[in-house]
Coordinates of C-alpha atoms in Angstrom, one line a residue:
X241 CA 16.0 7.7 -2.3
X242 CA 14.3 4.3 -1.0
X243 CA 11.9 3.4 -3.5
X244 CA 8.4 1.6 -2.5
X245 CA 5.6 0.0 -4.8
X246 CA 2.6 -1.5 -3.3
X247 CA 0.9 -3.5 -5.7
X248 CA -2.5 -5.2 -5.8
X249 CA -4.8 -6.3 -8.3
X250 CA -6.4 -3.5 -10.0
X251 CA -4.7 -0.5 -8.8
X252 CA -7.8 0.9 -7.4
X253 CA -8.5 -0.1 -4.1
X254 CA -6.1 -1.6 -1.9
X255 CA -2.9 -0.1 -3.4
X256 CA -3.7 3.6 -3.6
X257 CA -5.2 2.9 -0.1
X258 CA -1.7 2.1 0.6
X259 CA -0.3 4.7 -1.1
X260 CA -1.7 7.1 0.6
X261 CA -1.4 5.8 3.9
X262 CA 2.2 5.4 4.1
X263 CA 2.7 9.2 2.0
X264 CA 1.0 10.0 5.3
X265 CA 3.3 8.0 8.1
X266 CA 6.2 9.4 6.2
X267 CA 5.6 12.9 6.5
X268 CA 4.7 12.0 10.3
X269 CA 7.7 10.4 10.6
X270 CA 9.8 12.9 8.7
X271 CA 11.2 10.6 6.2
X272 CA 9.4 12.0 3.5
X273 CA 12.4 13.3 1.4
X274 CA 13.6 10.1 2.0
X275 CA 11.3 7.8 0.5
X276 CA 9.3 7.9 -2.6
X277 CA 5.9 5.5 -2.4
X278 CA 3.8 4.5 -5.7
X279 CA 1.2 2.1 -6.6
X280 CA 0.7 -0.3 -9.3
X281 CA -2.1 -3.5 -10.4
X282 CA -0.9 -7.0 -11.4
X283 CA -3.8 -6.3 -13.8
X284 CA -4.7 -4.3 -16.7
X285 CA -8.4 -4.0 -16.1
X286 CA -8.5 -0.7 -14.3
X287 CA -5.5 1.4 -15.8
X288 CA -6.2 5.1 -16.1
X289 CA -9.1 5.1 -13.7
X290 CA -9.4 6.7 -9.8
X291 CA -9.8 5.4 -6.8
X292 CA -12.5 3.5 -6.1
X293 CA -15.4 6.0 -4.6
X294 CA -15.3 3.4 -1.8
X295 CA -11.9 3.7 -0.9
X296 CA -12.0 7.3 -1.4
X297 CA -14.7 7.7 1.5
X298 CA -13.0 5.4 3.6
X299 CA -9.6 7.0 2.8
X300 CA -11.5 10.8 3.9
X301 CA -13.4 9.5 6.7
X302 CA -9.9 8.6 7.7
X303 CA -8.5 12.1 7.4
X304 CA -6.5 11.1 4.5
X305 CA -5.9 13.2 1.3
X306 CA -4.0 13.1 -1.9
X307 CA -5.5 10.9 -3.6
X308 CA -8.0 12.4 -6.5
X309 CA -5.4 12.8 -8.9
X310 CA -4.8 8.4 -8.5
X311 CA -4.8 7.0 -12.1
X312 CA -4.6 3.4 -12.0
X313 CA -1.5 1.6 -14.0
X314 CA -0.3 -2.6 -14.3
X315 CA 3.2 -3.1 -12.9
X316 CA 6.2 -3.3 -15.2
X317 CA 8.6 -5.6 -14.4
X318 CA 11.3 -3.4 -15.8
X319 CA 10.9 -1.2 -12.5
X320 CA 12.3 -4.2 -10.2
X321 CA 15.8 -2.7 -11.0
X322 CA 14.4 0.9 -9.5
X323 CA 12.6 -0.5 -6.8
X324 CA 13.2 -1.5 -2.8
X325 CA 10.6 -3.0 -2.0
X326 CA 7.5 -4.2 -3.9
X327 CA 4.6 -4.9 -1.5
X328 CA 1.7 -7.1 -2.3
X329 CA -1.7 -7.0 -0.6
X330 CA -2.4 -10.5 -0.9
X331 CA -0.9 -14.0 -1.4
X332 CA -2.4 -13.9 -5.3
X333 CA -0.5 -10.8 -6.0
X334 CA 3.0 -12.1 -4.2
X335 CA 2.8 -14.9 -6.5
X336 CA 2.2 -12.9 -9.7
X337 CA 5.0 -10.4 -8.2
X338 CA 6.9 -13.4 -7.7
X339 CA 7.2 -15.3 -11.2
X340 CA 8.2 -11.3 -12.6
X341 CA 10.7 -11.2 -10.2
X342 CA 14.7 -11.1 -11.1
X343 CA 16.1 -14.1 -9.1
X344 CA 18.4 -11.5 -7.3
X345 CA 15.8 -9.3 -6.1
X346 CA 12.9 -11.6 -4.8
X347 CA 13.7 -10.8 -0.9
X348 CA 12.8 -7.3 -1.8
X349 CA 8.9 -8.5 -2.6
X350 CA 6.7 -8.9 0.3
X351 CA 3.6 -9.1 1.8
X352 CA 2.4 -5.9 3.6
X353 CA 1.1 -7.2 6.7
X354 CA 4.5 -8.9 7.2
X355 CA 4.6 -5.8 8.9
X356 CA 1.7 -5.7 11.1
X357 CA 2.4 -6.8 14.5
X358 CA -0.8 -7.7 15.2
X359 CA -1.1 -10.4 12.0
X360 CA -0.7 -13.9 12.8
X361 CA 1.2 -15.9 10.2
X362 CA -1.9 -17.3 8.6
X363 CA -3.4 -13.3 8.3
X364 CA -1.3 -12.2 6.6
X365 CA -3.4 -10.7 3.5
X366 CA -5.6 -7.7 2.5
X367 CA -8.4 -8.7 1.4
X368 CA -10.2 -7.5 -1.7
X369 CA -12.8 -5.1 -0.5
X370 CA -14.1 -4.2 -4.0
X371 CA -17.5 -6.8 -4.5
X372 CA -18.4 -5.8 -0.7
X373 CA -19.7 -3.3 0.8
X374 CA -18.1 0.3 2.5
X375 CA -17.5 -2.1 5.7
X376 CA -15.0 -3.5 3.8
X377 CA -13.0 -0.6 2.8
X378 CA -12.9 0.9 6.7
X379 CA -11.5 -2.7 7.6
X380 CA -8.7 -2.6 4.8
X381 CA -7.7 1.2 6.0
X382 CA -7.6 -0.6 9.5
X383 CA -5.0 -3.2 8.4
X384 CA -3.1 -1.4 5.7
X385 CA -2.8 1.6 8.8
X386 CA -1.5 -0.7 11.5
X387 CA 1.3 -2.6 9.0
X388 CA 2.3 0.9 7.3
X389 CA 3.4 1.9 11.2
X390 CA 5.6 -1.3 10.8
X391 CA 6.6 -0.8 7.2
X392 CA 7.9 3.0 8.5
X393 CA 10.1 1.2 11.0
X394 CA 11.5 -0.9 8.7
X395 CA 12.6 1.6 6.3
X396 CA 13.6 3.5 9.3
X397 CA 16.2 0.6 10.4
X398 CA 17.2 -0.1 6.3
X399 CA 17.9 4.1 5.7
X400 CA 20.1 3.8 9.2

């Protein structure tokens, strides 16, 4: 089983948003079986809470489900061992990710929107949606969306 954690700050936005998205694209894809997909915070602020109402709307209005059961929970560095890949949302986060990370598994931490064809090489982030308004939230779904479609083809080409 090929193990993925997307990570962002809180656990409440962007990485459930993620989450969910790429549950989605797997069962498209029909690797499903093949790949279990979590979410985690860098922080503790937000553990044991849902999704943001925000991203849940956004995450609906995009004909997503599966996600009202989300409880929020910070990242152990323990589960670097059991992990593929780890996948941060923004630079902040890969840093945090980083300095946790085994010196034998950092190549397995990475930006998500490495993935994105569309991002340039300076756009590569997610940004935070959650002091904005719903505006923001649609725009994340957008971006996480388009680099999950490259994150399946990825793990399509590691799986063989």
């Amino acid at each position: 089983m090929f193990k993925v954690c997307f990570v962002c700050l809180g656990n409440i936005c962007r990485s459930p948003t993620a989450e969910v998205v790429m549950r989605a694209k797997l069962r498209a894809s029909g690797l499903a079986d093949q790949v279990a997909v979590s979410s985690a915070g860098t922080g503790d602020w937000h553990v044991g809470s849902g999704v943001d109402a925000r991203a849940a709307e956004a995450l609906a209005a995009g004909g997503y489900d599966g996600f009202d059961d989300h409880s929020a929970r910070q990242f152990d560095p323990a589960w670097f061992d059991d992990l593929d890949l780890v996948i941060a949302l923004d630079r902040e986060n890969l840093a945090a990710l980083r300095r946790l990370t085994p010196a034998d598994q950092r190549d397995q931490v990475r930006l998500l929107r490495s993935f994105d064809p569309t991002a340039g090489p300076d756009d590569l982030e997610v940004p935070d949606p959650y002091y904005g308004g719903s505006g923001g939230f649609e725009r994340v779904l957008g971006m996480v969306e388009r680099a999950c479609d490259g994150l399946v083809g990825y793990i399509r080409e590691q799986l063989g």
